[in-house]
Amino acid sequence: MSFFAILFALLLEQVRPLPRGNPVHAALRSWARWCNRNFDAGRANHGWIVWSLAVGLPSLLAFAIHVLLSDLLGWPFAAIWSAALLYVTLGFRQFSHHFTDIRDALDAGDEDRARELLAQWRQADIRELPRSELVRCVIEYSVLQAHRHVFGVLAWYSVLAAFGLGPAGAVLYRSSEFVSRYWRYQGTVAQQPVSEAVQAAAAEAWRVIDWFPARITALGFAVVGSFEEAIDSWRNQVQRFPGDNDGVILAATAGAINVRLGDGVAKAPVTRGGPGQSDLDAGETADFISNQGREPEPAYLAQVVGLVWRSVVMWLVLLALLTLARLLG
């Protein structure tokens, strides 16, 4: 059931992607603001209370509805519920239009347009970014977004669904990632009253929750790319920055396609906010520098696309085989 829910959600998302400014994201923003406004008293334990409400309750609700549908109406309705939640939490089209527009601008030789589009996506000041750094930034931010929107969701959904928790894993992962980003944005760029305790709790919870999916993504990139180089880059990254999940993904990407990544791009400062998705796309940071590999060129963007899609196919095939084994067993 999990495999078919994932497949249906991916196909539906390709045909009809979730639009920007959709009611789901708006509701999640309102819920995060309400939890913070009513339960944030600035103390460390209050930070965890706010996070538990903002992330735990939606996850428990997703699980409870899954159980009710399964018990009262049967597994087909539970599968539809899982597919619906995967549709709003999983998918390329929630970020891929940014990547496509930037790649088209680079292919046309319009670097100024590419910088403008990347600045809008990244919400960072990159006006003085040279060509190689521009491509490097696009590669880094794209693979991190692919991880958050696709591989991380797949990992948590598949693991918890195997234990009968339905789509709770997908909701847990995306909600945790969102509140960590959103409260950091609100407390820094937007200058809203979000205490350091809430921001710290959300950041720590996200680091723990993303530990396993980050390594699943890195492993996938290694398998479908240059395996030895990816593993070697991954090992060097862990030795230098053992607690950085994003760095693991970037290291595996650098080795898998033999490109030099890191050193400032993923750390580009968030400098402005605005309407639309700015509060959803506030910047992440990563500690990673790759001293080996070739300098990034626009041609590498096609390799990144191939790397991501091969990883998706690999994990879908693996899930299909596990589903088949379970049905036959």
CSV table of C-alpha atoms in Angstrom, one decimal:
chain,number,residue,atom,x,y,z
A,1,MET,CA,0.0,0.0,0.0
A,2,SER,CA,2.9,2.4,0.8
A,3,PHE,CA,4.5,1.9,-2.6
A,4,PHE,CA,1.2,2.6,-4.5
A,5,ALA,CA,0.5,5.6,-2.4
A,6,ILE,CA,3.9,7.1,-3.2
A,7,LEU,CA,3.6,6.3,-6.9
A,8,PHE,CA,0.2,7.8,-7.1
A,9,ALA,CA,1.2,11.0,-5.2
A,10,LEU,CA,4.3,11.5,-7.5
A,11,LEU,CA,2.3,11.0,-10.7
A,12,LEU,CA,-0.5,13.3,-9.5
A,13,GLU,CA,2.1,15.9,-8.5
A,14,GLN,CA,3.6,15.8,-11.9
A,15,VAL,CA,0.2,16.4,-13.6
A,16,ARG,CA,-1.2,18.9,-11.1
A,17,PRO,CA,1.5,20.4,-8.8
A,18,LEU,CA,0.5,22.0,-5.6
A,19,PRO,CA,0.3,25.8,-6.4
A,20,ARG,CA,2.1,28.5,-4.5
A,21,GLY,CA,0.1,30.1,-1.7
A,22,ASN,CA,-2.0,27.0,-1.3
A,23,PRO,CA,-4.3,26.5,1.7
A,24,VAL,CA,-2.2,23.8,3.2
A,25,HIS,CA,0.9,25.9,3.6
A,26,ALA,CA,-1.2,28.8,4.7
A,27,ALA,CA,-2.8,26.6,7.4
A,28,LEU,CA,0.6,25.3,8.5
A,29,ARG,CA,1.9,28.9,8.9
A,30,SER,CA,-1.2,29.9,10.9
A,31,TRP,CA,-0.9,26.8,13.1
A,32,ALA,CA,2.8,27.5,13.8
A,33,ARG,CA,2.1,31.1,14.6
A,34,TRP,CA,-0.8,30.1,16.9
A,35,CYS,CA,1.3,27.6,18.8
A,36,ASN,CA,4.1,30.1,19.3
A,37,ARG,CA,1.8,33.0,20.3
A,38,ASN,CA,0.0,31.0,22.9
A,39,PHE,CA,2.6,28.8,24.5
A,40,ASP,CA,6.0,30.5,24.0
A,41,ALA,CA,7.0,31.9,27.4
A,42,GLY,CA,10.7,32.0,26.6
A,43,ARG,CA,11.9,29.1,28.7
A,44,ALA,CA,13.7,26.0,27.4
A,45,ASN,CA,10.9,23.6,28.3
A,46,HIS,CA,8.3,25.9,26.7
A,47,GLY,CA,10.3,25.6,23.5
A,48,TRP,CA,9.8,21.9,23.4
A,49,ILE,CA,6.1,22.3,24.3
A,50,VAL,CA,5.6,24.6,21.4
A,51,TRP,CA,7.4,22.3,19.0
A,52,SER,CA,5.5,19.2,20.3
A,53,LEU,CA,2.2,21.0,19.6
A,54,ALA,CA,3.2,22.4,16.2
A,55,VAL,CA,4.6,19.1,14.9
A,56,GLY,CA,3.3,16.4,17.1
A,57,LEU,CA,-0.4,17.1,16.9
A,58,PRO,CA,-0.6,17.2,13.0
A,59,SER,CA,1.4,13.9,13.0
A,60,LEU,CA,-0.9,12.3,15.5
A,61,LEU,CA,-4.0,13.5,13.6
A,62,ALA,CA,-2.6,12.1,10.4
A,63,PHE,CA,-2.1,8.7,12.1
A,64,ALA,CA,-5.5,8.8,13.8
A,65,ILE,CA,-7.4,9.4,10.6
A,66,HIS,CA,-5.4,6.7,8.9
A,67,VAL,CA,-6.5,4.2,11.6
A,68,LEU,CA,-10.1,5.3,11.4
A,69,LEU,CA,-10.3,5.0,7.7
A,70,SER,CA,-8.5,1.6,7.7
A,71,ASP,CA,-10.8,0.2,10.4
A,72,LEU,CA,-14.1,1.6,9.3
A,73,LEU,CA,-13.8,1.8,5.5
A,74,GLY,CA,-10.9,-0.5,4.6
A,75,TRP,CA,-7.4,-0.2,3.3
A,76,PRO,CA,-8.2,1.5,0.0
A,77,PHE,CA,-9.5,4.6,1.8
A,78,ALA,CA,-6.5,4.6,4.1
A,79,ALA,CA,-4.3,4.4,1.0
A,80,ILE,CA,-6.1,7.4,-0.6
A,81,TRP,CA,-5.5,9.3,2.7
A,82,SER,CA,-1.8,8.5,2.6
A,83,ALA,CA,-1.6,9.5,-1.1
A,84,ALA,CA,-3.3,12.8,-0.3
A,85,LEU,CA,-0.9,13.7,2.5
A,86,LEU,CA,2.1,12.6,0.3
A,87,TYR,CA,0.8,14.9,-2.4
A,88,VAL,CA,1.1,17.9,-0.2
A,89,THR,CA,4.4,16.9,1.5
A,90,LEU,CA,6.2,15.1,-1.3
A,91,GLY,CA,7.1,16.3,-4.8
A,92,PHE,CA,9.5,17.9,-7.2
A,93,ARG,CA,7.2,20.5,-8.6
A,94,GLN,CA,7.1,22.4,-5.3
A,95,PHE,CA,10.7,23.6,-6.1
A,96,SER,CA,11.7,22.4,-9.5
A,97,HIS,CA,10.3,25.4,-11.4
A,98,HIS,CA,12.9,27.6,-9.8
A,99,PHE,CA,15.7,25.2,-11.0
A,100,THR,CA,14.3,25.0,-14.5
A,101,ASP,CA,14.0,28.7,-14.9
A,102,ILE,CA,17.6,29.3,-13.7
A,103,ARG,CA,18.9,26.5,-16.0
A,104,ASP,CA,17.1,28.0,-19.0
A,105,ALA,CA,18.6,31.4,-18.2
A,106,LEU,CA,22.1,30.0,-18.0
A,107,ASP,CA,21.6,28.0,-21.2
A,108,ALA,CA,20.5,31.3,-22.9
A,109,GLY,CA,23.6,33.0,-21.6
A,110,ASP,CA,21.6,35.4,-19.4
A,111,GLU,CA,23.6,35.3,-16.2
A,112,ASP,CA,22.0,38.4,-14.8
A,113,ARG,CA,18.6,36.8,-15.1
A,114,ALA,CA,19.9,33.6,-13.5
A,115,ARG,CA,21.2,35.6,-10.6
A,116,GLU,CA,17.9,37.4,-10.2
A,117,LEU,CA,16.0,34.1,-10.2
A,118,LEU,CA,18.4,32.5,-7.7
A,119,ALA,CA,18.2,35.5,-5.4
A,120,GLN,CA,14.4,35.3,-5.4
A,121,TRP,CA,14.5,31.5,-4.7
A,122,ARG,CA,17.3,31.7,-2.2
A,123,GLN,CA,16.3,35.0,-0.6
A,124,ALA,CA,19.9,36.0,-0.4
A,125,ASP,CA,22.1,38.8,-1.8
A,126,ILE,CA,24.1,37.2,-4.7
A,127,ARG,CA,24.5,40.2,-7.0
A,128,GLU,CA,28.3,39.8,-7.0
A,129,LEU,CA,28.4,36.1,-7.4
A,130,PRO,CA,30.8,34.9,-10.2
A,131,ARG,CA,29.6,32.4,-12.8
A,132,SER,CA,31.2,29.3,-11.2
A,133,GLU,CA,29.8,30.2,-7.8
A,134,LEU,CA,26.4,30.8,-9.3
A,135,VAL,CA,26.3,27.3,-10.8
A,136,ARG,CA,27.7,25.9,-7.5
A,137,CYS,CA,24.9,27.6,-5.6
A,138,VAL,CA,22.2,26.3,-7.9
A,139,ILE,CA,23.6,22.7,-7.6
A,140,GLU,CA,23.8,22.9,-3.8
A,141,TYR,CA,20.5,24.4,-3.1
A,142,SER,CA,18.7,22.1,-5.6
A,143,VAL,CA,20.0,18.9,-4.1
A,144,LEU,CA,19.1,20.1,-0.6
A,145,GLN,CA,15.6,21.0,-1.8
A,146,ALA,CA,15.3,17.6,-3.5
A,147,HIS,CA,16.3,16.0,-0.2
A,148,ARG,CA,13.7,17.9,1.8
A,149,HIS,CA,10.8,17.6,-0.7
A,150,VAL,CA,11.5,14.0,-1.9
A,151,PHE,CA,14.0,11.8,-0.3
A,152,GLY,CA,13.5,12.9,3.3
A,153,VAL,CA,9.8,12.5,3.1
A,154,LEU,CA,10.2,9.1,1.4
A,155,ALA,CA,12.5,7.9,4.2
A,156,TRP,CA,10.3,8.8,7.1
A,157,TYR,CA,7.1,7.8,5.5
A,158,SER,CA,8.4,4.4,4.5
A,159,VAL,CA,9.9,3.6,7.9
A,160,LEU,CA,6.8,4.6,10.0
A,161,ALA,CA,4.4,3.1,7.4
A,162,ALA,CA,6.2,-0.2,7.9
A,163,PHE,CA,5.2,0.0,11.6
A,164,GLY,CA,1.6,0.7,10.8
A,165,LEU,CA,1.7,4.5,11.4
A,166,GLY,CA,0.5,5.4,7.9
A,167,PRO,CA,1.4,8.9,6.6
A,168,ALA,CA,2.5,10.2,10.0
A,169,GLY,CA,6.1,10.0,9.0
A,170,ALA,CA,5.7,12.3,6.0
A,171,VAL,CA,3.8,14.8,8.2
A,172,LEU,CA,6.4,14.6,11.0
A,173,TYR,CA,9.3,15.2,8.6
A,174,ARG,CA,7.8,18.1,6.6
A,175,SER,CA,6.3,19.8,9.7
A,176,SER,CA,9.5,19.6,11.6
A,177,GLU,CA,11.5,21.0,8.7
A,178,PHE,CA,9.0,23.8,8.2
A,179,VAL,CA,8.7,25.0,11.7
A,180,SER,CA,12.5,25.1,12.1
A,181,ARG,CA,12.8,27.3,9.1
A,182,TYR,CA,9.7,29.4,9.7
A,183,TRP,CA,10.4,30.2,13.3
A,184,ARG,CA,14.0,31.1,12.4
A,185,TYR,CA,12.8,33.4,9.7
A,186,GLN,CA,10.2,35.0,12.0
A,187,GLY,CA,12.7,35.5,14.7
A,188,THR,CA,15.5,37.0,12.6
A,189,VAL,CA,14.4,38.4,9.2
A,190,ALA,CA,10.8,39.1,10.0
A,191,GLN,CA,11.6,40.3,13.6
A,192,GLN,CA,8.6,38.5,15.0
A,193,PRO,CA,8.4,37.5,18.7
A,194,VAL,CA,9.8,33.9,18.5
A,195,SER,CA,12.0,33.2,21.5
A,196,GLU,CA,15.4,31.7,21.2
A,197,ALA,CA,14.2,28.7,23.2
A,198,VAL,CA,11.6,27.9,20.6
A,199,GLN,CA,14.1,28.4,17.7
A,200,ALA,CA,16.7,26.2,19.5
A,201,ALA,CA,14.2,23.4,20.2
A,202,ALA,CA,13.0,23.4,16.6
A,203,ALA,CA,16.5,23.4,15.3
A,204,GLU,CA,17.7,20.6,17.5
A,205,ALA,CA,14.6,18.5,16.7
A,206,TRP,CA,15.1,19.0,13.0
A,207,ARG,CA,18.8,18.0,13.3
A,208,VAL,CA,17.8,14.7,15.0
A,209,ILE,CA,14.9,14.0,12.6
A,210,ASP,CA,16.9,14.7,9.5
A,211,TRP,CA,19.9,12.6,10.6
A,212,PHE,CA,18.7,9.3,9.1
A,213,PRO,CA,17.1,10.7,5.9
A,214,ALA,CA,20.2,12.8,5.1
A,215,ARG,CA,22.3,9.6,5.1
A,216,ILE,CA,19.7,7.7,3.0
A,217,THR,CA,19.9,10.5,0.4
A,218,ALA,CA,23.7,10.5,0.5
A,219,LEU,CA,23.7,6.7,0.1
A,220,GLY,CA,21.3,6.9,-2.9
A,221,PHE,CA,23.5,9.5,-4.6
A,222,ALA,CA,26.6,7.3,-4.0
A,223,VAL,CA,24.9,4.2,-5.5
A,224,VAL,CA,23.7,5.9,-8.7
A,225,GLY,CA,26.8,8.1,-9.1
A,226,SER,CA,30.5,7.5,-8.6
A,227,PHE,CA,30.3,5.3,-5.5
A,228,GLU,CA,33.9,5.3,-4.3
A,229,GLU,CA,34.3,9.1,-4.7
A,230,ALA,CA,31.0,9.8,-3.0
A,231,ILE,CA,31.8,7.6,0.0
A,232,ASP,CA,35.3,9.1,0.3
A,233,SER,CA,33.9,12.6,0.2
A,234,TRP,CA,31.2,11.6,2.7
A,235,ARG,CA,33.8,10.1,5.1
A,236,ASN,CA,36.0,13.2,4.9
A,237,GLN,CA,32.9,15.4,5.6
A,238,VAL,CA,31.9,13.5,8.7
A,239,GLN,CA,35.4,13.7,10.1
A,240,ARG,CA,35.5,17.5,9.7
A,241,PHE,CA,31.9,18.3,10.6
A,242,PRO,CA,30.3,15.3,12.3
A,243,GLY,CA,26.9,16.9,13.1
A,244,ASP,CA,26.1,18.6,9.8
A,245,ASN,CA,23.3,16.7,7.9
A,246,ASP,CA,23.3,19.1,4.9
A,247,GLY,CA,27.1,18.7,4.6
A,248,VAL,CA,26.7,14.9,4.2
A,249,ILE,CA,24.3,15.4,1.3
A,250,LEU,CA,26.6,18.0,-0.4
A,251,ALA,CA,29.7,15.8,0.1
A,252,ALA,CA,28.0,12.8,-1.5
A,253,THR,CA,26.8,14.9,-4.4
A,254,ALA,CA,30.3,16.4,-4.9
A,255,GLY,CA,31.8,12.9,-5.1
A,256,ALA,CA,29.0,11.4,-7.1
A,257,ILE,CA,29.3,13.8,-10.0
A,258,ASN,CA,33.0,14.9,-9.4
A,259,VAL,CA,32.3,18.6,-8.9
A,260,ARG,CA,33.7,21.0,-6.4
A,261,LEU,CA,31.0,22.2,-3.9
A,262,GLY,CA,30.8,24.1,-0.7
A,263,ASP,CA,32.4,27.2,0.9
A,264,GLY,CA,29.7,29.8,1.3
A,265,VAL,CA,27.0,29.0,-1.1
A,266,ALA,CA,24.7,27.1,1.3
A,267,LYS,CA,25.6,29.7,3.9
A,268,ALA,CA,24.5,32.7,1.8
A,269,PRO,CA,22.8,35.1,4.2
A,270,VAL,CA,19.0,35.6,4.1
A,271,THR,CA,18.7,39.3,3.5
A,272,ARG,CA,15.1,40.1,2.9
A,273,GLY,CA,11.6,38.7,3.2
A,274,GLY,CA,8.5,39.3,1.2
A,275,PRO,CA,5.2,37.8,0.1
A,276,GLY,CA,4.7,34.5,-1.3
A,277,GLN,CA,7.1,31.7,-0.4
A,278,SER,CA,9.8,33.8,1.2
A,279,ASP,CA,9.0,32.5,4.7
A,280,LEU,CA,8.9,28.9,3.4
A,281,ASP,CA,12.2,29.2,1.6
A,282,ALA,CA,14.4,31.0,4.2
A,283,GLY,CA,18.0,29.8,4.0
A,284,GLU,CA,19.6,26.8,5.5
A,285,THR,CA,23.3,26.6,6.4
A,286,ALA,CA,25.8,23.8,5.8
A,287,ASP,CA,29.5,23.4,6.8
A,288,PHE,CA,31.1,21.8,3.8
A,289,ILE,CA,34.0,22.4,1.5
A,290,SER,CA,35.1,20.1,-1.3
A,291,ASN,CA,38.7,20.6,-2.4
A,292,GLN,CA,38.5,18.0,-5.1
A,293,GLY,CA,36.6,17.7,-8.3
A,294,ARG,CA,36.0,20.0,-11.3
A,295,GLU,CA,34.7,23.6,-11.2
A,296,PRO,CA,30.9,23.8,-11.6
A,297,GLU,CA,29.7,24.6,-15.1
A,298,PRO,CA,26.1,24.8,-16.4
A,299,ALA,CA,26.5,21.4,-18.0
A,300,TYR,CA,26.6,19.9,-14.5
A,301,LEU,CA,23.0,20.9,-13.9
A,302,ALA,CA,21.9,18.1,-16.3
A,303,GLN,CA,24.0,15.7,-14.2
A,304,VAL,CA,22.3,16.8,-11.1
A,305,VAL,CA,18.9,16.2,-12.6
A,306,GLY,CA,20.0,12.7,-13.7
A,307,LEU,CA,21.4,12.0,-10.3
A,308,VAL,CA,18.2,12.9,-8.5
A,309,TRP,CA,15.9,11.0,-10.9
A,310,ARG,CA,18.1,7.9,-10.8
A,311,SER,CA,17.9,8.0,-7.0
A,312,VAL,CA,14.1,8.3,-7.1
A,313,VAL,CA,13.9,5.3,-9.5
A,314,MET,CA,16.2,3.3,-7.4
A,315,TRP,CA,14.2,3.8,-4.2
A,316,LEU,CA,10.9,3.2,-6.0
A,317,VAL,CA,12.2,-0.1,-7.4
A,318,LEU,CA,13.5,-1.0,-3.9
A,319,LEU,CA,10.1,-0.2,-2.4
A,320,ALA,CA,8.3,-2.1,-5.2
A,321,LEU,CA,10.4,-5.2,-4.5
A,322,LEU,CA,9.8,-5.0,-0.8
A,323,THR,CA,6.0,-4.6,-1.4
A,324,LEU,CA,6.1,-7.6,-3.8
A,325,ALA,CA,8.0,-9.7,-1.2
A,326,ARG,CA,5.5,-8.8,1.4
A,327,LEU,CA,2.5,-9.7,-0.8
A,328,LEU,CA,4.1,-13.0,-1.8
A,329,GLY,CA,5.2,-13.8,1.7
